[in-house]
Structure formats: C-alpha cells, structure tokens
Amino acid sequence: MSFLVPLYIIFPKKKMCKKLCLLLGYCLVVAIIFAPQFLWADQADILYKEGLDLEKGGKRDFAVFRFFTITRNYPNSRWADEALFKIAEFYYENKDYFNARETFEKFIDQYPRSPLAEKAKAYLEEITVVSHKSDIESSIRYVLSNIETFKSEEKWGDMEDECDKLSAFQPLSADYKAKLIEYYKMCGSAYLKEDALGKAKVVYEKLIKIAPDDTEVLNTLYEINRLLKPTP
C-alpha cells in the first residue's frame, strides 16, 4: 500500500483522495488474500473438464490422472469430491477391489453429505460380495491343488478328504462338479483295486448324492453291495 501514500501527500486537502486511497488499499488486500483461491478454482475446473473429455474419449487411464491432481493439489475445490469418487470407480472397474474399498471409505469419511455418498456405500456392499466370492474361488483352487498332489502320490484317503472339502463348497459350478465326480471315481476305483470294499462303498454313496443319474456309479455301487452281502 506504500505506493498509495504519495497520492494522499500530494492532495492532503482533498478528502475524496484519502477515501480513494483507503478503498484501493482495501481492494488490494482482498485481491492478495482471495485471488489464489479463484485461480485454483479455475485450474480445478479445467482439470475436471479435461478428465471428463478424456473419459468420453475412452482414455480413462489418462482421465484418472486429472482427478488425482484435483484431489492432491486442489482439495478444497468444488470438484474434489467428484474427482475422488471417480478415482474409486476407476479402481472398482479395474477389479482393484482393495484400493477401491479404501478410496470409497475415504470418500464417505471426507464427504458424508455428498449426493454420491449413498452410491459409494452401495459400491462398498458390492465389493464385499465380490471379495467373498473371490475368497471362495481361492479356497477351491487351493483344495484342487491338494487333490492333484495327493492323486500323484496315490494317497487316496487324503485325496478323498480333500474331495469332501470341495463338495462342501455349494453350489459348485458345473466344471467343479464334474471335477469332483472324476476325483471321487478315482478314489473309489483305487479302493476297489485294493479290495477295500467298505471304503469304496462310502465313496460311491457320496457320488450317488452328487450324480444320482450316473449309470456307472449306480452299477458299481450295486456290485459293491452284492459283494458285501453275506453269503448264506
């Protein structure tokens, strides 16, 4: 404001000049305080628009960088919440459920009154369901790996135990069900070769519950029961 002082000195008797100097000084202070915020707002607007344009053009990888910049450099802009939400959606759509969950939770924590808060909660519920399915799939693959190991080692009892674990995952997909039937049949056939009819009967009784219309299973179980039937 020092450059305004000479005007007041030059015209000491003019009250209007004094008022003008004070007004100009006030305006200058306001501009210094608030101008950066307006500039930031303009920059956030530009980045958000660029992000939307990139999204429409199918370049979501590039768009998300614009949204990251908004949340990092302009957290108080009017687009900060929507930018963060779009980042979370990007993670979700790319099946990065860990970061998606973390970002949606951060969104709800920072913007609980945002119109997008309910949608963020819905996403979190969906992530929980998907994650549970993913955990089940991982467990099934682990059991299948054990079955293959015991099969190669011809440890039929251990293989049967793992088949029981696989059977517990219900409902099984058609592919997994077919594998389960195949593995149980291997166990049953191995027991028959060892003349372990009691063990073979248990396995084929399990198979009947899984594949009640399988003729091979029905005939084999019938033959096992005939052999186990005490002769008069």
PDB file of C-alpha atoms in Angstrom:
ATOM      1  CA  MET A   1       0.000   0.000   0.000  1.00  0.00           C
ATOM      2  CA  SER A   2       3.048   2.300   0.174  1.00  0.00           C
ATOM      3  CA  PHE A   3       2.579   3.443  -3.428  1.00  0.00           C
ATOM      4  CA  LEU A   4      -0.813   4.886  -2.434  1.00  0.00           C
ATOM      5  CA  VAL A   5       0.655   7.168   0.211  1.00  0.00           C
ATOM      6  CA  PRO A   6       2.106   9.747  -2.199  1.00  0.00           C
ATOM      7  CA  LEU A   7      -1.372  10.425  -3.580  1.00  0.00           C
ATOM      8  CA  TYR A   8      -2.566  11.370  -0.116  1.00  0.00           C
ATOM      9  CA  ILE A   9       0.500  13.543   0.438  1.00  0.00           C
ATOM     10  CA  ILE A  10       0.104  15.252  -2.945  1.00  0.00           C
ATOM     11  CA  PHE A  11      -3.534  16.060  -2.273  1.00  0.00           C
ATOM     12  CA  PRO A  12      -3.683  16.493   1.517  1.00  0.00           C
ATOM     13  CA  LYS A  13      -6.698  18.736   1.418  1.00  0.00           C
ATOM     14  CA  LYS A  14      -8.841  16.507  -0.750  1.00  0.00           C
ATOM     15  CA  LYS A  15     -10.845  14.131   1.412  1.00  0.00           C
ATOM     16  CA  MET A  16     -12.014  12.184  -1.612  1.00  0.00           C
ATOM     17  CA  CYS A  17      -8.437  11.310  -2.446  1.00  0.00           C
ATOM     18  CA  LYS A  18      -7.953   9.918   1.065  1.00  0.00           C
ATOM     19  CA  LYS A  19     -11.047   7.768   0.758  1.00  0.00           C
ATOM     20  CA  LEU A  20      -9.947   6.599  -2.648  1.00  0.00           C
ATOM     21  CA  CYS A  21      -6.551   5.571  -1.323  1.00  0.00           C
ATOM     22  CA  LEU A  22      -8.110   3.612   1.527  1.00  0.00           C
ATOM     23  CA  LEU A  23     -10.534   1.914  -0.861  1.00  0.00           C
ATOM     24  CA  LEU A  24      -7.759   0.957  -3.252  1.00  0.00           C
ATOM     25  CA  GLY A  25      -5.682  -0.367  -0.374  1.00  0.00           C
ATOM     26  CA  TYR A  26      -8.595  -2.478   0.856  1.00  0.00           C
ATOM     27  CA  CYS A  27      -9.175  -3.881  -2.625  1.00  0.00           C
ATOM     28  CA  LEU A  28      -5.509  -4.735  -2.937  1.00  0.00           C
ATOM     29  CA  VAL A  29      -5.518  -6.665   0.358  1.00  0.00           C
ATOM     30  CA  VAL A  30      -8.642  -8.586  -0.663  1.00  0.00           C
ATOM     31  CA  ALA A  31      -7.086  -9.441  -4.017  1.00  0.00           C
ATOM     32  CA  ILE A  32      -3.903 -10.698  -2.382  1.00  0.00           C
ATOM     33  CA  ILE A  33      -5.872 -12.931   0.002  1.00  0.00           C
ATOM     34  CA  PHE A  34      -8.503 -14.342  -2.335  1.00  0.00           C
ATOM     35  CA  ALA A  35      -7.008 -14.247  -5.824  1.00  0.00           C
ATOM     36  CA  PRO A  36      -5.056 -17.519  -5.414  1.00  0.00           C
ATOM     37  CA  GLN A  37      -8.258 -19.322  -4.445  1.00  0.00           C
ATOM     38  CA  PHE A  38     -10.017 -18.104  -7.566  1.00  0.00           C
ATOM     39  CA  LEU A  39      -7.041 -19.169  -9.663  1.00  0.00           C
ATOM     40  CA  TRP A  40      -7.074 -22.605  -8.023  1.00  0.00           C
ATOM     41  CA  ALA A  41     -10.789 -22.928  -8.669  1.00  0.00           C
ATOM     42  CA  ASP A  42     -10.261 -22.099 -12.342  1.00  0.00           C
ATOM     43  CA  GLN A  43      -7.462 -24.663 -12.601  1.00  0.00           C
ATOM     44  CA  ALA A  44      -9.584 -27.364 -10.915  1.00  0.00           C
ATOM     45  CA  ASP A  45     -12.410 -26.597 -13.363  1.00  0.00           C
ATOM     46  CA  ILE A  46     -10.015 -27.020 -16.280  1.00  0.00           C
ATOM     47  CA  LEU A  47      -8.645 -30.298 -14.941  1.00  0.00           C
ATOM     48  CA  TYR A  48     -12.098 -31.698 -14.236  1.00  0.00           C
ATOM     49  CA  LYS A  49     -13.347 -30.831 -17.719  1.00  0.00           C
ATOM     50  CA  GLU A  50     -10.236 -32.377 -19.257  1.00  0.00           C
ATOM     51  CA  GLY A  51     -10.853 -35.518 -17.206  1.00  0.00           C
ATOM     52  CA  LEU A  52     -14.454 -35.769 -18.390  1.00  0.00           C
ATOM     53  CA  ASP A  53     -13.400 -35.273 -22.020  1.00  0.00           C
ATOM     54  CA  LEU A  54     -10.777 -37.989 -21.697  1.00  0.00           C
ATOM     55  CA  GLU A  55     -13.366 -40.324 -20.150  1.00  0.00           C
ATOM     56  CA  LYS A  56     -15.746 -39.747 -23.051  1.00  0.00           C
ATOM     57  CA  GLY A  57     -12.876 -40.496 -25.427  1.00  0.00           C
ATOM     58  CA  GLY A  58     -12.275 -43.842 -23.735  1.00  0.00           C
ATOM     59  CA  LYS A  59      -8.996 -42.742 -22.137  1.00  0.00           C
ATOM     60  CA  ARG A  60      -9.831 -43.413 -18.514  1.00  0.00           C
ATOM     61  CA  ASP A  61      -6.204 -44.086 -17.591  1.00  0.00           C
ATOM     62  CA  PHE A  62      -5.339 -40.526 -18.576  1.00  0.00           C
ATOM     63  CA  ALA A  63      -8.527 -39.079 -17.110  1.00  0.00           C
ATOM     64  CA  VAL A  64      -7.847 -40.503 -13.663  1.00  0.00           C
ATOM     65  CA  PHE A  65      -4.546 -38.591 -13.509  1.00  0.00           C
ATOM     66  CA  ARG A  66      -6.508 -35.340 -13.863  1.00  0.00           C
ATOM     67  CA  PHE A  67      -8.751 -36.384 -10.984  1.00  0.00           C
ATOM     68  CA  PHE A  68      -5.730 -37.339  -8.872  1.00  0.00           C
ATOM     69  CA  THR A  69      -4.286 -33.880  -9.463  1.00  0.00           C
ATOM     70  CA  ILE A  70      -7.510 -32.249  -8.267  1.00  0.00           C
ATOM     71  CA  THR A  71      -7.638 -34.255  -5.033  1.00  0.00           C
ATOM     72  CA  ARG A  72      -3.949 -33.672  -4.356  1.00  0.00           C
ATOM     73  CA  ASN A  73      -3.479 -30.024  -5.359  1.00  0.00           C
ATOM     74  CA  TYR A  74      -6.994 -28.572  -5.060  1.00  0.00           C
ATOM     75  CA  PRO A  75      -8.680 -30.463  -2.166  1.00  0.00           C
ATOM     76  CA  ASN A  76     -10.989 -27.515  -1.420  1.00  0.00           C
ATOM     77  CA  SER A  77     -12.296 -27.097  -4.947  1.00  0.00           C
ATOM     78  CA  ARG A  78     -15.917 -27.809  -5.809  1.00  0.00           C
ATOM     79  CA  TRP A  79     -14.797 -30.860  -7.842  1.00  0.00           C
ATOM     80  CA  ALA A  80     -12.737 -32.520  -5.096  1.00  0.00           C
ATOM     81  CA  ASP A  81     -15.472 -34.952  -4.014  1.00  0.00           C
ATOM     82  CA  GLU A  82     -16.448 -35.987  -7.538  1.00  0.00           C
ATOM     83  CA  ALA A  83     -12.798 -36.398  -8.501  1.00  0.00           C
ATOM     84  CA  LEU A  84     -12.202 -38.709  -5.537  1.00  0.00           C
ATOM     85  CA  PHE A  85     -15.349 -40.681  -6.386  1.00  0.00           C
ATOM     86  CA  LYS A  86     -14.201 -41.147  -9.974  1.00  0.00           C
ATOM     87  CA  ILE A  87     -10.838 -42.437  -8.743  1.00  0.00           C
ATOM     88  CA  ALA A  88     -12.644 -45.011  -6.586  1.00  0.00           C
ATOM     89  CA  GLU A  89     -14.815 -46.037  -9.543  1.00  0.00           C
ATOM     90  CA  PHE A  90     -11.699 -46.422 -11.686  1.00  0.00           C
ATOM     91  CA  TYR A  91     -10.239 -48.870  -9.152  1.00  0.00           C
ATOM     92  CA  TYR A  92     -13.524 -50.783  -8.971  1.00  0.00           C
ATOM     93  CA  GLU A  93     -13.913 -51.115 -12.727  1.00  0.00           C
ATOM     94  CA  ASN A  94     -10.345 -52.408 -12.961  1.00  0.00           C
ATOM     95  CA  LYS A  95     -11.100 -55.027 -10.276  1.00  0.00           C
ATOM     96  CA  ASP A  96      -8.644 -53.435  -7.852  1.00  0.00           C
ATOM     97  CA  TYR A  97     -11.056 -54.003  -5.003  1.00  0.00           C
ATOM     98  CA  PHE A  98      -8.540 -53.286  -2.231  1.00  0.00           C
ATOM     99  CA  ASN A  99      -7.858 -49.721  -3.395  1.00  0.00           C
ATOM    100  CA  ALA A 100     -11.483 -49.274  -4.440  1.00  0.00           C
ATOM    101  CA  ARG A 101     -12.691 -50.129  -0.924  1.00  0.00           C
ATOM    102  CA  GLU A 102     -10.087 -47.854   0.650  1.00  0.00           C
ATOM    103  CA  THR A 103     -10.975 -44.927  -1.625  1.00  0.00           C
ATOM    104  CA  PHE A 104     -14.756 -45.276  -1.235  1.00  0.00           C
ATOM    105  CA  GLU A 105     -14.328 -45.406   2.548  1.00  0.00           C
ATOM    106  CA  LYS A 106     -12.151 -42.287   2.377  1.00  0.00           C
ATOM    107  CA  PHE A 107     -14.828 -40.600   0.257  1.00  0.00           C
ATOM    108  CA  ILE A 108     -17.594 -41.358   2.770  1.00  0.00           C
ATOM    109  CA  ASP A 109     -15.388 -40.175   5.634  1.00  0.00           C
ATOM    110  CA  GLN A 110     -14.490 -36.875   3.936  1.00  0.00           C
ATOM    111  CA  TYR A 111     -17.803 -36.158   2.195  1.00  0.00           C
ATOM    112  CA  PRO A 112     -20.570 -37.817   4.257  1.00  0.00           C
ATOM    113  CA  ARG A 113     -23.187 -35.336   2.960  1.00  0.00           C
ATOM    114  CA  SER A 114     -22.229 -35.597  -0.691  1.00  0.00           C
ATOM    115  CA  PRO A 115     -25.025 -36.708  -3.067  1.00  0.00           C
ATOM    116  CA  LEU A 116     -22.640 -39.501  -4.075  1.00  0.00           C
ATOM    117  CA  ALA A 117     -22.256 -40.880  -0.532  1.00  0.00           C
ATOM    118  CA  GLU A 118     -25.109 -43.387  -0.882  1.00  0.00           C
ATOM    119  CA  LYS A 119     -23.726 -44.606  -4.178  1.00  0.00           C
ATOM    120  CA  ALA A 120     -20.320 -45.054  -2.543  1.00  0.00           C
ATOM    121  CA  LYS A 121     -21.943 -47.188   0.177  1.00  0.00           C
ATOM    122  CA  ALA A 122     -23.619 -49.324  -2.496  1.00  0.00           C
ATOM    123  CA  TYR A 123     -20.241 -49.862  -4.132  1.00  0.00           C
ATOM    124  CA  LEU A 124     -18.779 -50.946  -0.790  1.00  0.00           C
ATOM    125  CA  GLU A 125     -21.543 -53.531  -0.354  1.00  0.00           C
ATOM    126  CA  GLU A 126     -20.879 -54.882  -3.834  1.00  0.00           C
ATOM    127  CA  ILE A 127     -17.147 -55.063  -3.126  1.00  0.00           C
ATOM    128  CA  THR A 128     -17.880 -57.120  -0.005  1.00  0.00           C
ATOM    129  CA  VAL A 129     -19.894 -59.620  -2.070  1.00  0.00           C
ATOM    130  CA  VAL A 130     -17.293 -59.806  -4.831  1.00  0.00           C
ATOM    131  CA  SER A 131     -14.448 -60.186  -2.335  1.00  0.00           C
ATOM    132  CA  HIS A 132     -16.293 -63.042  -0.636  1.00  0.00           C
ATOM    133  CA  LYS A 133     -16.711 -64.805  -3.980  1.00  0.00           C
ATOM    134  CA  SER A 134     -13.041 -64.236  -4.695  1.00  0.00           C
ATOM    135  CA  ASP A 135     -12.083 -65.757  -1.338  1.00  0.00           C
ATOM    136  CA  ILE A 136     -14.219 -68.837  -2.085  1.00  0.00           C
ATOM    137  CA  GLU A 137     -12.645 -69.199  -5.519  1.00  0.00           C
ATOM    138  CA  SER A 138      -9.168 -69.032  -3.986  1.00  0.00           C
ATOM    139  CA  SER A 139     -10.098 -71.684  -1.414  1.00  0.00           C
ATOM    140  CA  ILE A 140     -11.474 -74.005  -4.104  1.00  0.00           C
ATOM    141  CA  ARG A 141      -8.296 -73.683  -6.143  1.00  0.00           C
ATOM    142  CA  TYR A 142      -6.231 -74.466  -3.063  1.00  0.00           C
ATOM    143  CA  VAL A 143      -8.261 -77.657  -2.444  1.00  0.00           C
ATOM    144  CA  LEU A 144      -7.948 -78.668  -6.107  1.00  0.00           C
ATOM    145  CA  SER A 145      -4.196 -78.227  -5.860  1.00  0.00           C
ATOM    146  CA  ASN A 146      -4.115 -80.533  -2.824  1.00  0.00           C
ATOM    147  CA  ILE A 147      -6.224 -83.119  -4.636  1.00  0.00           C
ATOM    148  CA  GLU A 148      -3.829 -83.158  -7.583  1.00  0.00           C
ATOM    149  CA  THR A 149      -0.884 -83.557  -5.211  1.00  0.00           C
ATOM    150  CA  PHE A 150      -2.438 -86.499  -3.362  1.00  0.00           C
ATOM    151  CA  LYS A 151      -3.505 -88.066  -6.667  1.00  0.00           C
ATOM    152  CA  SER A 152       0.061 -88.003  -7.969  1.00  0.00           C
ATOM    153  CA  GLU A 153       1.245 -89.541  -4.672  1.00  0.00           C
ATOM    154  CA  GLU A 154      -1.620 -92.099  -4.735  1.00  0.00           C
ATOM    155  CA  LYS A 155      -2.703 -91.083  -1.252  1.00  0.00           C
ATOM    156  CA  TRP A 156      -6.343 -91.963  -1.798  1.00  0.00           C
ATOM    157  CA  GLY A 157      -7.513 -91.362   1.767  1.00  0.00           C
ATOM    158  CA  ASP A 158      -6.071 -87.853   1.814  1.00  0.00           C
ATOM    159  CA  MET A 159      -7.446 -87.252  -1.676  1.00  0.00           C
ATOM    160  CA  GLU A 160     -10.911 -88.335  -0.529  1.00  0.00           C
ATOM    161  CA  ASP A 161     -10.726 -85.931   2.426  1.00  0.00           C
ATOM    162  CA  GLU A 162      -9.915 -83.052   0.052  1.00  0.00           C
ATOM    163  CA  CYS A 163     -12.802 -84.115  -2.201  1.00  0.00           C
ATOM    164  CA  ASP A 164     -15.089 -83.852   0.827  1.00  0.00           C
ATOM    165  CA  LYS A 165     -13.827 -80.293   1.350  1.00  0.00           C
ATOM    166  CA  LEU A 166     -14.511 -79.471  -2.287  1.00  0.00           C
ATOM    167  CA  SER A 167     -18.000 -80.929  -2.000  1.00  0.00           C
ATOM    168  CA  ALA A 168     -18.713 -78.553   0.898  1.00  0.00           C
ATOM    169  CA  PHE A 169     -18.485 -75.513  -1.411  1.00  0.00           C
ATOM    170  CA  GLN A 170     -22.084 -75.239  -2.524  1.00  0.00           C
ATOM    171  CA  PRO A 171     -23.337 -74.524  -5.044  1.00  0.00           C
ATOM    172  CA  LEU A 172     -20.446 -75.725  -7.210  1.00  0.00           C
ATOM    173  CA  SER A 173     -20.133 -74.633 -10.811  1.00  0.00           C
ATOM    174  CA  ALA A 174     -20.689 -77.298 -13.492  1.00  0.00           C
ATOM    175  CA  ASP A 175     -16.941 -77.514 -14.146  1.00  0.00           C
ATOM    176  CA  TYR A 176     -16.039 -78.000 -10.488  1.00  0.00           C
ATOM    177  CA  LYS A 177     -18.839 -80.524 -10.047  1.00  0.00           C
ATOM    178  CA  ALA A 178     -17.510 -82.546 -12.994  1.00  0.00           C
ATOM    179  CA  LYS A 179     -14.025 -82.498 -11.474  1.00  0.00           C
ATOM    180  CA  LEU A 180     -15.374 -83.604  -8.100  1.00  0.00           C
ATOM    181  CA  ILE A 181     -17.151 -86.581  -9.674  1.00  0.00           C
ATOM    182  CA  GLU A 182     -13.988 -87.509 -11.565  1.00  0.00           C
ATOM    183  CA  TYR A 183     -11.837 -87.349  -8.423  1.00  0.00           C
ATOM    184  CA  TYR A 184     -14.280 -89.373  -6.310  1.00  0.00           C
ATOM    185  CA  LYS A 185     -14.382 -92.041  -9.022  1.00  0.00           C
ATOM    186  CA  MET A 186     -10.575 -92.211  -8.956  1.00  0.00           C
ATOM    187  CA  CYS A 187     -10.666 -92.768  -5.202  1.00  0.00           C
ATOM    188  CA  GLY A 188     -13.407 -95.370  -5.489  1.00  0.00           C
ATOM    189  CA  SER A 189     -11.605 -97.259  -8.266  1.00  0.00           C
ATOM    190  CA  ALA A 190      -8.372 -97.229  -6.265  1.00  0.00           C
ATOM    191  CA  TYR A 191     -10.162 -98.686  -3.222  1.00  0.00           C
ATOM    192  CA  LEU A 192     -11.719-101.418  -5.368  1.00  0.00           C
ATOM    193  CA  LYS A 193      -8.289-102.387  -6.705  1.00  0.00           C
ATOM    194  CA  GLU A 194      -7.125-102.675  -3.103  1.00  0.00           C
ATOM    195  CA  ASP A 195     -10.235-104.750  -2.252  1.00  0.00           C
ATOM    196  CA  ALA A 196     -11.183-102.064   0.278  1.00  0.00           C
ATOM    197  CA  LEU A 197     -14.892-102.539  -0.440  1.00  0.00           C
ATOM    198  CA  GLY A 198     -16.054-100.665   2.657  1.00  0.00           C
ATOM    199  CA  LYS A 199     -14.097 -97.543   1.691  1.00  0.00           C
ATOM    200  CA  ALA A 200     -15.221 -97.880  -1.923  1.00  0.00           C
ATOM    201  CA  LYS A 201     -18.863 -98.096  -0.820  1.00  0.00           C
ATOM    202  CA  VAL A 202     -18.555 -94.869   1.181  1.00  0.00           C
ATOM    203  CA  VAL A 203     -17.105 -93.057  -1.831  1.00  0.00           C
ATOM    204  CA  TYR A 204     -19.768 -94.287  -4.244  1.00  0.00           C
ATOM    205  CA  GLU A 205     -22.520 -93.374  -1.795  1.00  0.00           C
ATOM    206  CA  LYS A 206     -21.119 -89.849  -1.863  1.00  0.00           C
ATOM    207  CA  LEU A 207     -21.134 -89.988  -5.652  1.00  0.00           C
ATOM    208  CA  ILE A 208     -24.798 -91.018  -5.719  1.00  0.00           C
ATOM    209  CA  LYS A 209     -25.716 -87.805  -3.897  1.00  0.00           C
ATOM    210  CA  ILE A 210     -23.784 -85.718  -6.433  1.00  0.00           C
ATOM    211  CA  ALA A 211     -24.679 -87.671  -9.602  1.00  0.00           C
ATOM    212  CA  PRO A 212     -27.845 -89.680  -8.898  1.00  0.00           C
ATOM    213  CA  ASP A 213     -28.402 -90.433 -12.605  1.00  0.00           C
ATOM    214  CA  ASP A 214     -24.883 -91.653 -13.351  1.00  0.00           C
ATOM    215  CA  THR A 215     -25.337 -95.234 -14.576  1.00  0.00           C
ATOM    216  CA  GLU A 216     -21.721 -96.182 -13.939  1.00  0.00           C
ATOM    217  CA  VAL A 217     -21.963 -95.079 -10.324  1.00  0.00           C
ATOM    218  CA  LEU A 218     -25.274 -96.882  -9.793  1.00  0.00           C
ATOM    219  CA  ASN A 219     -23.994-100.147 -11.270  1.00  0.00           C
ATOM    220  CA  THR A 220     -20.731-100.015  -9.319  1.00  0.00           C
ATOM    221  CA  LEU A 221     -22.491 -99.373  -6.027  1.00  0.00           C
ATOM    222  CA  TYR A 222     -24.924-102.215  -6.746  1.00  0.00           C
ATOM    223  CA  GLU A 223     -21.970-104.560  -7.362  1.00  0.00           C
ATOM    224  CA  ILE A 224     -20.210-103.412  -4.185  1.00  0.00           C
ATOM    225  CA  ASN A 225     -23.331-104.067  -2.121  1.00  0.00           C
ATOM    226  CA  ARG A 226     -23.680-107.508  -3.714  1.00  0.00           C
ATOM    227  CA  LEU A 227     -20.091-108.381  -2.817  1.00  0.00           C
ATOM    228  CA  LEU A 228     -20.508-107.114   0.722  1.00  0.00           C
ATOM    229  CA  LYS A 229     -23.724-109.049   1.241  1.00  0.00           C
ATOM    230  CA  PRO A 230     -23.014-112.027   3.483  1.00  0.00           C
ATOM    231  CA  THR A 231     -23.447-115.378   1.774  1.00  0.00           C
ATOM    232  CA  PRO A 232     -25.934-117.773   3.421  1.00  0.00           C
TER     233      PRO A 232
END
